[in-house]
Amino acid sequence: MVKEASANSRHIVGGIVTFVGGLVTALAAIIFLFSEYVTILKGFQAAGKLPGVVLQSIEQPMFAQLLVISGVMLIVASYGFFTKRDWAWMLGFVASILGIFGGWMLSMFPLMVLLPMKHMLTFMTNAIVFFVLTLYVKPQSPKIVAASFLAGIAFTMNFMNGNAALNKWIGSELQLTARNPEAAHVAITKMMTGNPGLIFESIQRALWLVALAFLVICIALIFRRDWILPIGLTASIVSIIAGTPVAWIDTFVDKGGEKMSMFFFAPILSVFILLALLIWKEKIWSDETTTTTNTQQVSS
């Protein structure tokens, strides 16, 4: 009877937290998109960041759509919890990760032009959902939860670096087009004079692939798969190699070395992840002692 009551309470808590989280996420995505879109574009224009204007015109709606989808996923997970479905927890878990990611990205865009970070509400809401699901609704080992959250941060930071590379790549294209407004001759000009955005073009996709790898790790850690090790080692090394040039140029070329670029966070974090994987290997996610908390199922 005690176990049944405990399982029911976990279902109820899971249902409530995912429903509230989903509602907040979806509504915030819609409201903030239509209230902040033009403001953020004007902020990038006023700051002289024209590539940012181009990118933001695409990315604000894109990430708002991601948040609406993750919000709907949370609401569906809530239905799953209240009807005691086996898939409810995993759906809510993945949705919370996407919500954290989307909320963080949409908070960073206005921060770049010193505007209010309204989507921190979305980020914090989904972070709460993440920890409630992993620490209470279906309890995981604290080290697994910490490692999963860290991998999620690495996913987000590497995506940001890929985004920064794309932003600088677009900036190089705009400068090139300005020197030669005739679009038909732009490609020829690039070949003859060199591509100023080549370094960013060469690493941009690699950074997004690394981000995807860390997203896979973030989810796979819950299942304790040994193939996490080679993927993690590869992703960490590529993150360091590809992320450092973006951070270096942003710090010492664009900012004159006066302020450390936030794009250093990804390669620095990847160094720590690489060292942790080399030192502890599978021990990070291995379940050395079978605990009752890790065998508890949300469904009865």
PDB file of C-alpha atoms in Angstrom:
ATOM      1  CA  MET A   1       0.000   0.000   0.000  1.00  0.00           C
ATOM      2  CA  VAL A   2       2.830   2.392   0.858  1.00  0.00           C
ATOM      3  CA  LYS A   3       4.580   1.710  -2.448  1.00  0.00           C
ATOM      4  CA  GLU A   4       1.327   2.199  -4.357  1.00  0.00           C
ATOM      5  CA  ALA A   5       0.668   5.503  -2.585  1.00  0.00           C
ATOM      6  CA  SER A   6       4.219   6.614  -3.313  1.00  0.00           C
ATOM      7  CA  ALA A   7       3.848   5.720  -6.991  1.00  0.00           C
ATOM      8  CA  ASN A   8       0.554   7.603  -7.189  1.00  0.00           C
ATOM      9  CA  SER A   9       2.079  10.693  -5.599  1.00  0.00           C
ATOM     10  CA  ARG A  10       4.916  10.609  -8.118  1.00  0.00           C
ATOM     11  CA  HIS A  11       2.405  10.388 -10.953  1.00  0.00           C
ATOM     12  CA  ILE A  12       0.499  13.341  -9.558  1.00  0.00           C
ATOM     13  CA  VAL A  13       3.620  15.469  -9.054  1.00  0.00           C
ATOM     14  CA  GLY A  14       4.852  14.540 -12.533  1.00  0.00           C
ATOM     15  CA  GLY A  15       1.503  15.453 -14.048  1.00  0.00           C
ATOM     16  CA  ILE A  16       1.306  18.803 -12.276  1.00  0.00           C
ATOM     17  CA  VAL A  17       4.880  19.918 -12.925  1.00  0.00           C
ATOM     18  CA  THR A  18       4.811  18.962 -16.616  1.00  0.00           C
ATOM     19  CA  PHE A  19       1.407  20.597 -17.184  1.00  0.00           C
ATOM     20  CA  VAL A  20       2.433  23.871 -15.536  1.00  0.00           C
ATOM     21  CA  GLY A  21       5.847  23.789 -17.213  1.00  0.00           C
ATOM     22  CA  GLY A  22       4.318  23.094 -20.609  1.00  0.00           C
ATOM     23  CA  LEU A  23       1.752  25.863 -20.274  1.00  0.00           C
ATOM     24  CA  VAL A  24       4.342  28.431 -19.187  1.00  0.00           C
ATOM     25  CA  THR A  25       6.775  27.387 -21.941  1.00  0.00           C
ATOM     26  CA  ALA A  26       4.276  27.491 -24.799  1.00  0.00           C
ATOM     27  CA  LEU A  27       2.616  30.753 -23.721  1.00  0.00           C
ATOM     28  CA  ALA A  28       5.942  32.497 -23.070  1.00  0.00           C
ATOM     29  CA  ALA A  29       7.225  31.441 -26.487  1.00  0.00           C
ATOM     30  CA  ILE A  30       4.226  32.964 -28.268  1.00  0.00           C
ATOM     31  CA  ILE A  31       3.883  36.111 -26.140  1.00  0.00           C
ATOM     32  CA  PHE A  32       7.587  37.007 -26.094  1.00  0.00           C
ATOM     33  CA  LEU A  33       8.026  36.344 -29.806  1.00  0.00           C
ATOM     34  CA  PHE A  34       5.411  38.896 -30.809  1.00  0.00           C
ATOM     35  CA  SER A  35       6.300  41.406 -28.090  1.00  0.00           C
ATOM     36  CA  GLU A  36      10.109  41.238 -28.345  1.00  0.00           C
ATOM     37  CA  TYR A  37      10.872  40.355 -31.972  1.00  0.00           C
ATOM     38  CA  VAL A  38      11.140  43.888 -33.379  1.00  0.00           C
ATOM     39  CA  THR A  39      12.748  45.234 -30.202  1.00  0.00           C
ATOM     40  CA  ILE A  40      15.576  42.726 -30.423  1.00  0.00           C
ATOM     41  CA  LEU A  41      16.109  43.356 -34.147  1.00  0.00           C
ATOM     42  CA  LYS A  42      16.312  47.096 -33.483  1.00  0.00           C
ATOM     43  CA  GLY A  43      18.720  46.415 -30.626  1.00  0.00           C
ATOM     44  CA  PHE A  44      21.105  44.548 -32.922  1.00  0.00           C
ATOM     45  CA  GLN A  45      20.781  47.284 -35.543  1.00  0.00           C
ATOM     46  CA  ALA A  46      21.499  50.032 -32.999  1.00  0.00           C
ATOM     47  CA  ALA A  47      24.549  48.100 -31.802  1.00  0.00           C
ATOM     48  CA  GLY A  48      25.855  47.935 -35.368  1.00  0.00           C
ATOM     49  CA  LYS A  49      25.500  44.144 -35.460  1.00  0.00           C
ATOM     50  CA  LEU A  50      23.881  43.784 -38.871  1.00  0.00           C
ATOM     51  CA  PRO A  51      24.624  40.040 -39.192  1.00  0.00           C
ATOM     52  CA  GLY A  52      22.729  39.643 -35.933  1.00  0.00           C
ATOM     53  CA  VAL A  53      19.692  41.346 -37.451  1.00  0.00           C
ATOM     54  CA  VAL A  54      19.693  38.826 -40.294  1.00  0.00           C
ATOM     55  CA  LEU A  55      20.193  35.860 -37.990  1.00  0.00           C
ATOM     56  CA  GLN A  56      17.660  37.009 -35.399  1.00  0.00           C
ATOM     57  CA  SER A  57      14.966  37.445 -38.011  1.00  0.00           C
ATOM     58  CA  ILE A  58      15.271  33.678 -38.554  1.00  0.00           C
ATOM     59  CA  GLU A  59      16.230  32.354 -35.141  1.00  0.00           C
ATOM     60  CA  GLN A  60      13.689  34.081 -32.920  1.00  0.00           C
ATOM     61  CA  PRO A  61      10.734  32.422 -34.691  1.00  0.00           C
ATOM     62  CA  MET A  62      12.684  29.161 -34.987  1.00  0.00           C
ATOM     63  CA  PHE A  63      13.411  28.878 -31.269  1.00  0.00           C
ATOM     64  CA  ALA A  64       9.913  30.075 -30.395  1.00  0.00           C
ATOM     65  CA  GLN A  65       8.579  27.156 -32.448  1.00  0.00           C
ATOM     66  CA  LEU A  66      10.916  24.801 -30.596  1.00  0.00           C
ATOM     67  CA  LEU A  67       9.585  26.065 -27.264  1.00  0.00           C
ATOM     68  CA  VAL A  68       5.970  25.683 -28.362  1.00  0.00           C
ATOM     69  CA  ILE A  69       6.703  22.093 -29.398  1.00  0.00           C
ATOM     70  CA  SER A  70       8.503  21.325 -26.128  1.00  0.00           C
ATOM     71  CA  GLY A  71       5.641  22.945 -24.207  1.00  0.00           C
ATOM     72  CA  VAL A  72       3.093  20.769 -25.999  1.00  0.00           C
ATOM     73  CA  MET A  73       5.277  17.723 -25.326  1.00  0.00           C
ATOM     74  CA  LEU A  74       5.211  18.557 -21.613  1.00  0.00           C
ATOM     75  CA  ILE A  75       1.433  18.894 -21.642  1.00  0.00           C
ATOM     76  CA  VAL A  76       1.116  15.531 -23.407  1.00  0.00           C
ATOM     77  CA  ALA A  77       3.522  14.071 -20.818  1.00  0.00           C
ATOM     78  CA  SER A  78       1.203  15.462 -18.138  1.00  0.00           C
ATOM     79  CA  TYR A  79      -1.673  13.539 -19.696  1.00  0.00           C
ATOM     80  CA  GLY A  80       0.576  10.476 -19.672  1.00  0.00           C
ATOM     81  CA  PHE A  81       1.349  10.865 -15.972  1.00  0.00           C
ATOM     82  CA  PHE A  82      -2.306  11.292 -14.986  1.00  0.00           C
ATOM     83  CA  THR A  83      -3.275   8.214 -17.026  1.00  0.00           C
ATOM     84  CA  LYS A  84      -0.188   6.287 -15.791  1.00  0.00           C
ATOM     85  CA  ARG A  85       1.467   5.724 -19.158  1.00  0.00           C
ATOM     86  CA  ASP A  86       4.962   4.262 -19.383  1.00  0.00           C
ATOM     87  CA  TRP A  87       6.132   6.869 -21.904  1.00  0.00           C
ATOM     88  CA  ALA A  88       5.206   9.913 -19.803  1.00  0.00           C
ATOM     89  CA  TRP A  89       8.486  10.302 -17.950  1.00  0.00           C
ATOM     90  CA  MET A  90      10.752  10.018 -20.983  1.00  0.00           C
ATOM     91  CA  LEU A  91       8.622  12.435 -22.996  1.00  0.00           C
ATOM     92  CA  GLY A  92       8.686  14.972 -20.176  1.00  0.00           C
ATOM     93  CA  PHE A  93      12.425  14.487 -19.659  1.00  0.00           C
ATOM     94  CA  VAL A  94      13.283  15.130 -23.321  1.00  0.00           C
ATOM     95  CA  ALA A  95      10.840  18.055 -23.490  1.00  0.00           C
ATOM     96  CA  SER A  96      12.439  19.701 -20.459  1.00  0.00           C
ATOM     97  CA  ILE A  97      15.873  19.467 -22.100  1.00  0.00           C
ATOM     98  CA  LEU A  98      14.555  21.138 -25.262  1.00  0.00           C
ATOM     99  CA  GLY A  99      12.842  23.777 -23.131  1.00  0.00           C
ATOM    100  CA  ILE A 100      16.039  24.532 -21.214  1.00  0.00           C
ATOM    101  CA  PHE A 101      17.921  24.818 -24.491  1.00  0.00           C
ATOM    102  CA  GLY A 102      15.367  27.047 -26.211  1.00  0.00           C
ATOM    103  CA  GLY A 103      14.866  29.227 -23.144  1.00  0.00           C
ATOM    104  CA  TRP A 104      18.604  29.749 -22.740  1.00  0.00           C
ATOM    105  CA  MET A 105      19.171  30.629 -26.392  1.00  0.00           C
ATOM    106  CA  LEU A 106      16.300  33.116 -26.432  1.00  0.00           C
ATOM    107  CA  SER A 107      17.716  34.668 -23.245  1.00  0.00           C
ATOM    108  CA  MET A 108      21.186  35.079 -24.737  1.00  0.00           C
ATOM    109  CA  PHE A 109      20.035  36.927 -27.872  1.00  0.00           C
ATOM    110  CA  PRO A 110      18.739  40.030 -26.044  1.00  0.00           C
ATOM    111  CA  LEU A 111      21.668  39.863 -23.600  1.00  0.00           C
ATOM    112  CA  MET A 112      24.028  40.419 -26.561  1.00  0.00           C
ATOM    113  CA  VAL A 113      22.493  43.884 -27.043  1.00  0.00           C
ATOM    114  CA  LEU A 114      21.806  44.551 -23.335  1.00  0.00           C
ATOM    115  CA  LEU A 115      18.053  43.979 -23.446  1.00  0.00           C
ATOM    116  CA  PRO A 116      15.986  42.196 -20.760  1.00  0.00           C
ATOM    117  CA  MET A 117      16.368  38.400 -20.713  1.00  0.00           C
ATOM    118  CA  LYS A 118      12.661  37.602 -20.416  1.00  0.00           C
ATOM    119  CA  HIS A 119      13.059  33.982 -21.449  1.00  0.00           C
ATOM    120  CA  MET A 120      14.990  33.237 -18.269  1.00  0.00           C
ATOM    121  CA  LEU A 121      11.469  32.455 -17.035  1.00  0.00           C
ATOM    122  CA  THR A 122      11.286  29.669 -19.622  1.00  0.00           C
ATOM    123  CA  PHE A 123      14.783  28.442 -18.836  1.00  0.00           C
ATOM    124  CA  MET A 124      14.198  28.287 -15.072  1.00  0.00           C
ATOM    125  CA  THR A 125      10.758  26.673 -15.473  1.00  0.00           C
ATOM    126  CA  ASN A 126      12.160  23.834 -17.576  1.00  0.00           C
ATOM    127  CA  ALA A 127      15.177  23.438 -15.290  1.00  0.00           C
ATOM    128  CA  ILE A 128      12.752  22.899 -12.386  1.00  0.00           C
ATOM    129  CA  VAL A 129      10.820  20.340 -14.448  1.00  0.00           C
ATOM    130  CA  PHE A 130      14.102  18.560 -15.313  1.00  0.00           C
ATOM    131  CA  PHE A 131      15.210  18.218 -11.688  1.00  0.00           C
ATOM    132  CA  VAL A 132      11.774  17.269 -10.347  1.00  0.00           C
ATOM    133  CA  LEU A 133      11.475  14.516 -12.956  1.00  0.00           C
ATOM    134  CA  THR A 134      14.979  13.136 -12.400  1.00  0.00           C
ATOM    135  CA  LEU A 135      15.248  13.509  -8.631  1.00  0.00           C
ATOM    136  CA  TYR A 136      11.696  12.789  -7.472  1.00  0.00           C
ATOM    137  CA  VAL A 137       9.274  11.448 -10.082  1.00  0.00           C
ATOM    138  CA  LYS A 138      11.668   8.756 -11.308  1.00  0.00           C
ATOM    139  CA  PRO A 139      14.718   9.127  -9.057  1.00  0.00           C
ATOM    140  CA  GLN A 140      18.102   8.778 -10.720  1.00  0.00           C
ATOM    141  CA  SER A 141      21.529   8.648  -9.136  1.00  0.00           C
ATOM    142  CA  PRO A 142      22.665  12.213  -8.283  1.00  0.00           C
ATOM    143  CA  LYS A 143      25.849  11.691 -10.309  1.00  0.00           C
ATOM    144  CA  ILE A 144      23.779  10.677 -13.342  1.00  0.00           C
ATOM    145  CA  VAL A 145      21.559  13.754 -12.981  1.00  0.00           C
ATOM    146  CA  ALA A 146      24.608  16.012 -12.598  1.00  0.00           C
ATOM    147  CA  ALA A 147      26.374  14.435 -15.588  1.00  0.00           C
ATOM    148  CA  SER A 148      23.239  14.649 -17.728  1.00  0.00           C
ATOM    149  CA  PHE A 149      22.712  18.314 -16.859  1.00  0.00           C
ATOM    150  CA  LEU A 150      26.389  19.043 -17.564  1.00  0.00           C
ATOM    151  CA  ALA A 151      26.103  17.342 -20.963  1.00  0.00           C
ATOM    152  CA  GLY A 152      23.024  19.478 -21.603  1.00  0.00           C
ATOM    153  CA  ILE A 153      25.035  22.610 -20.843  1.00  0.00           C
ATOM    154  CA  ALA A 154      27.756  21.406 -23.226  1.00  0.00           C
ATOM    155  CA  PHE A 155      25.073  20.827 -25.876  1.00  0.00           C
ATOM    156  CA  THR A 156      23.796  24.391 -25.461  1.00  0.00           C
ATOM    157  CA  MET A 157      27.210  26.059 -25.307  1.00  0.00           C
ATOM    158  CA  ASN A 158      28.510  24.284 -28.402  1.00  0.00           C
ATOM    159  CA  PHE A 159      25.367  25.182 -30.306  1.00  0.00           C
ATOM    160  CA  MET A 160      25.968  28.800 -29.258  1.00  0.00           C
ATOM    161  CA  ASN A 161      29.506  28.623 -30.633  1.00  0.00           C
ATOM    162  CA  GLY A 162      28.187  27.229 -33.898  1.00  0.00           C
ATOM    163  CA  ASN A 163      25.696  30.063 -33.940  1.00  0.00           C
ATOM    164  CA  ALA A 164      28.487  32.568 -33.349  1.00  0.00           C
ATOM    165  CA  ALA A 165      30.473  31.099 -36.228  1.00  0.00           C
ATOM    166  CA  LEU A 166      27.406  31.397 -38.452  1.00  0.00           C
ATOM    167  CA  ASN A 167      26.922  34.999 -37.341  1.00  0.00           C
ATOM    168  CA  LYS A 168      30.521  35.893 -38.225  1.00  0.00           C
ATOM    169  CA  TRP A 169      30.256  33.965 -41.481  1.00  0.00           C
ATOM    170  CA  ILE A 170      27.177  35.989 -42.447  1.00  0.00           C
ATOM    171  CA  GLY A 171      29.052  39.160 -41.460  1.00  0.00           C
ATOM    172  CA  SER A 172      31.878  38.257 -43.826  1.00  0.00           C
ATOM    173  CA  GLU A 173      29.375  37.620 -46.621  1.00  0.00           C
ATOM    174  CA  LEU A 174      27.708  40.996 -46.034  1.00  0.00           C
ATOM    175  CA  GLN A 175      31.071  42.782 -46.162  1.00  0.00           C
ATOM    176  CA  LEU A 176      31.957  40.990 -49.364  1.00  0.00           C
ATOM    177  CA  THR A 177      28.610  41.841 -50.953  1.00  0.00           C
ATOM    178  CA  ALA A 178      28.996  45.470 -49.917  1.00  0.00           C
ATOM    179  CA  ARG A 179      32.311  45.630 -51.740  1.00  0.00           C
ATOM    180  CA  ASN A 180      30.706  44.099 -54.813  1.00  0.00           C
ATOM    181  CA  PRO A 181      26.929  44.702 -54.856  1.00  0.00           C
ATOM    182  CA  GLU A 182      26.422  42.711 -58.033  1.00  0.00           C
ATOM    183  CA  ALA A 183      25.288  39.371 -56.649  1.00  0.00           C
ATOM    184  CA  ALA A 184      26.349  37.462 -59.751  1.00  0.00           C
ATOM    185  CA  HIS A 185      29.995  38.351 -59.138  1.00  0.00           C
ATOM    186  CA  VAL A 186      30.110  37.585 -55.421  1.00  0.00           C
ATOM    187  CA  ALA A 187      31.185  33.950 -55.857  1.00  0.00           C
ATOM    188  CA  ILE A 188      33.901  34.927 -58.339  1.00  0.00           C
ATOM    189  CA  THR A 189      35.132  37.656 -56.013  1.00  0.00           C
ATOM    190  CA  LYS A 190      35.395  35.135 -53.183  1.00  0.00           C
ATOM    191  CA  MET A 191      37.499  32.802 -55.301  1.00  0.00           C
ATOM    192  CA  MET A 192      39.783  35.580 -56.535  1.00  0.00           C
ATOM    193  CA  THR A 193      40.289  37.502 -53.303  1.00  0.00           C
ATOM    194  CA  GLY A 194      39.839  34.763 -50.718  1.00  0.00           C
ATOM    195  CA  ASN A 195      36.924  34.038 -48.417  1.00  0.00           C
ATOM    196  CA  PRO A 196      37.176  36.158 -45.227  1.00  0.00           C
ATOM    197  CA  GLY A 197      34.662  33.889 -43.525  1.00  0.00           C
ATOM    198  CA  LEU A 198      36.429  30.648 -44.398  1.00  0.00           C
ATOM    199  CA  ILE A 199      37.546  29.848 -40.845  1.00  0.00           C
ATOM    200  CA  PHE A 200      34.002  30.225 -39.559  1.00  0.00           C
ATOM    201  CA  GLU A 201      32.504  28.338 -42.484  1.00  0.00           C
ATOM    202  CA  SER A 202      34.925  25.469 -41.872  1.00  0.00           C
ATOM    203  CA  ILE A 203      34.009  24.960 -38.201  1.00  0.00           C
ATOM    204  CA  GLN A 204      30.357  26.015 -38.006  1.00  0.00           C
ATOM    205  CA  ARG A 205      28.778  22.676 -38.916  1.00  0.00           C
ATOM    206  CA  ALA A 206      31.268  20.748 -36.801  1.00  0.00           C
ATOM    207  CA  LEU A 207      30.176  22.726 -33.746  1.00  0.00           C
ATOM    208  CA  TRP A 208      26.522  21.930 -34.345  1.00  0.00           C
ATOM    209  CA  LEU A 209      27.370  18.248 -34.801  1.00  0.00           C
ATOM    210  CA  VAL A 210      29.232  18.373 -31.487  1.00  0.00           C
ATOM    211  CA  ALA A 211      26.175  19.983 -29.905  1.00  0.00           C
ATOM    212  CA  LEU A 212      24.016  17.141 -31.238  1.00  0.00           C
ATOM    213  CA  ALA A 213      26.468  14.592 -29.807  1.00  0.00           C
ATOM    214  CA  PHE A 214      26.213  16.149 -26.347  1.00  0.00           C
ATOM    215  CA  LEU A 215      22.400  16.148 -26.619  1.00  0.00           C
ATOM    216  CA  VAL A 216      22.518  12.404 -27.318  1.00  0.00           C
ATOM    217  CA  ILE A 217      24.832  11.940 -24.318  1.00  0.00           C
ATOM    218  CA  CYS A 218      22.525  14.026 -22.119  1.00  0.00           C
ATOM    219  CA  ILE A 219      19.677  11.596 -22.783  1.00  0.00           C
ATOM    220  CA  ALA A 220      21.726   8.378 -23.039  1.00  0.00           C
ATOM    221  CA  LEU A 221      23.274   8.865 -19.589  1.00  0.00           C
ATOM    222  CA  ILE A 222      19.923   7.899 -18.092  1.00  0.00           C
ATOM    223  CA  PHE A 223      20.274   4.510 -19.803  1.00  0.00           C
ATOM    224  CA  ARG A 224      23.965   4.098 -18.828  1.00  0.00           C
ATOM    225  CA  ARG A 225      25.228   3.139 -22.287  1.00  0.00           C
ATOM    226  CA  ASP A 226      28.960   2.409 -22.635  1.00  0.00           C
ATOM    227  CA  TRP A 227      29.101   3.962 -26.122  1.00  0.00           C
ATOM    228  CA  ILE A 228      28.792   7.302 -24.354  1.00  0.00           C
ATOM    229  CA  LEU A 229      32.566   7.170 -23.771  1.00  0.00           C
ATOM    230  CA  PRO A 230      33.804   7.246 -27.410  1.00  0.00           C
ATOM    231  CA  ILE A 231      31.131   9.759 -28.415  1.00  0.00           C
ATOM    232  CA  GLY A 232      31.985  11.965 -25.442  1.00  0.00           C
ATOM    233  CA  LEU A 233      35.709  11.847 -26.102  1.00  0.00           C
ATOM    234  CA  THR A 234      35.223  12.696 -29.784  1.00  0.00           C
ATOM    235  CA  ALA A 235      32.757  15.504 -29.089  1.00  0.00           C
ATOM    236  CA  SER A 236      34.982  17.046 -26.410  1.00  0.00           C
ATOM    237  CA  ILE A 237      38.085  17.079 -28.615  1.00  0.00           C
ATOM    238  CA  VAL A 238      36.248  18.529 -31.627  1.00  0.00           C
ATOM    239  CA  SER A 239      34.613  21.144 -29.386  1.00  0.00           C
ATOM    240  CA  ILE A 240      38.022  22.277 -28.158  1.00  0.00           C
ATOM    241  CA  ILE A 241      39.512  22.395 -31.667  1.00  0.00           C
ATOM    242  CA  ALA A 242      36.551  24.084 -33.369  1.00  0.00           C
ATOM    243  CA  GLY A 243      35.314  26.277 -30.525  1.00  0.00           C
ATOM    244  CA  THR A 244      38.587  27.913 -29.560  1.00  0.00           C
ATOM    245  CA  PRO A 245      39.030  29.966 -32.800  1.00  0.00           C
ATOM    246  CA  VAL A 246      35.574  31.539 -32.431  1.00  0.00           C
ATOM    247  CA  ALA A 247      36.236  32.452 -28.800  1.00  0.00           C
ATOM    248  CA  TRP A 248      39.754  33.709 -29.538  1.00  0.00           C
ATOM    249  CA  ILE A 249      38.677  35.960 -32.415  1.00  0.00           C
ATOM    250  CA  ASP A 250      35.697  37.299 -30.482  1.00  0.00           C
ATOM    251  CA  THR A 251      37.915  38.104 -27.482  1.00  0.00           C
ATOM    252  CA  PHE A 252      41.149  39.396 -28.991  1.00  0.00           C
ATOM    253  CA  VAL A 253      40.082  40.664 -32.432  1.00  0.00           C
ATOM    254  CA  ASP A 254      36.518  41.894 -32.020  1.00  0.00           C
ATOM    255  CA  LYS A 255      36.831  43.013 -28.379  1.00  0.00           C
ATOM    256  CA  GLY A 256      40.518  43.877 -28.334  1.00  0.00           C
ATOM    257  CA  GLY A 257      41.188  41.565 -25.424  1.00  0.00           C
ATOM    258  CA  GLU A 258      39.289  43.808 -23.021  1.00  0.00           C
ATOM    259  CA  LYS A 259      36.640  41.231 -22.166  1.00  0.00           C
ATOM    260  CA  MET A 260      36.658  37.460 -22.263  1.00  0.00           C
ATOM    261  CA  SER A 261      34.176  36.069 -24.759  1.00  0.00           C
ATOM    262  CA  MET A 262      31.381  33.851 -23.486  1.00  0.00           C
ATOM    263  CA  PHE A 263      32.247  31.580 -26.407  1.00  0.00           C
ATOM    264  CA  PHE A 264      35.209  30.339 -24.364  1.00  0.00           C
ATOM    265  CA  PHE A 265      32.760  28.505 -22.074  1.00  0.00           C
ATOM    266  CA  ALA A 266      32.201  25.619 -24.510  1.00  0.00           C
ATOM    267  CA  PRO A 267      35.859  24.675 -25.130  1.00  0.00           C
ATOM    268  CA  ILE A 268      36.741  25.175 -21.453  1.00  0.00           C
ATOM    269  CA  LEU A 269      33.820  22.989 -20.381  1.00  0.00           C
ATOM    270  CA  SER A 270      34.856  20.415 -22.983  1.00  0.00           C
ATOM    271  CA  VAL A 271      38.350  20.279 -21.462  1.00  0.00           C
ATOM    272  CA  PHE A 272      36.835  19.349 -18.091  1.00  0.00           C
ATOM    273  CA  ILE A 273      34.502  16.799 -19.693  1.00  0.00           C
ATOM    274  CA  LEU A 274      37.426  15.282 -21.610  1.00  0.00           C
ATOM    275  CA  LEU A 275      39.518  14.968 -18.447  1.00  0.00           C
ATOM    276  CA  ALA A 276      36.592  13.473 -16.514  1.00  0.00           C
ATOM    277  CA  LEU A 277      35.994  10.883 -19.245  1.00  0.00           C
ATOM    278  CA  LEU A 278      39.695   9.978 -19.398  1.00  0.00           C
ATOM    279  CA  ILE A 279      40.002   9.661 -15.622  1.00  0.00           C
ATOM    280  CA  TRP A 280      36.707   8.031 -14.582  1.00  0.00           C
ATOM    281  CA  LYS A 281      35.519   6.540 -17.891  1.00  0.00           C
ATOM    282  CA  GLU A 282      32.351   4.417 -17.490  1.00  0.00           C
ATOM    283  CA  LYS A 283      32.386   4.917 -13.711  1.00  0.00           C
ATOM    284  CA  ILE A 284      30.633   8.249 -14.295  1.00  0.00           C
ATOM    285  CA  TRP A 285      27.388   6.511 -15.256  1.00  0.00           C
ATOM    286  CA  SER A 286      27.873   2.934 -14.122  1.00  0.00           C
ATOM    287  CA  ASP A 287      25.508   1.711 -11.430  1.00  0.00           C
ATOM    288  CA  GLU A 288      27.983   0.062  -9.101  1.00  0.00           C
ATOM    289  CA  THR A 289      25.368  -0.815  -6.516  1.00  0.00           C
ATOM    290  CA  THR A 290      21.854  -1.661  -7.535  1.00  0.00           C
ATOM    291  CA  THR A 291      19.669   0.744  -5.598  1.00  0.00           C
ATOM    292  CA  THR A 292      15.974   0.646  -5.178  1.00  0.00           C
ATOM    293  CA  THR A 293      15.630   4.224  -6.367  1.00  0.00           C
ATOM    294  CA  ASN A 294      16.963   3.359  -9.803  1.00  0.00           C
ATOM    295  CA  THR A 295      14.652   0.388 -10.166  1.00  0.00           C
ATOM    296  CA  GLN A 296      11.515   2.281  -9.222  1.00  0.00           C
ATOM    297  CA  GLN A 297       9.164   2.725 -12.159  1.00  0.00           C
ATOM    298  CA  VAL A 298       6.731   5.555 -12.540  1.00  0.00           C
ATOM    299  CA  SER A 299       4.154   3.125 -13.909  1.00  0.00           C
ATOM    300  CA  SER A 300       2.767   0.541 -11.538  1.00  0.00           C
TER     301      SER A 300
END
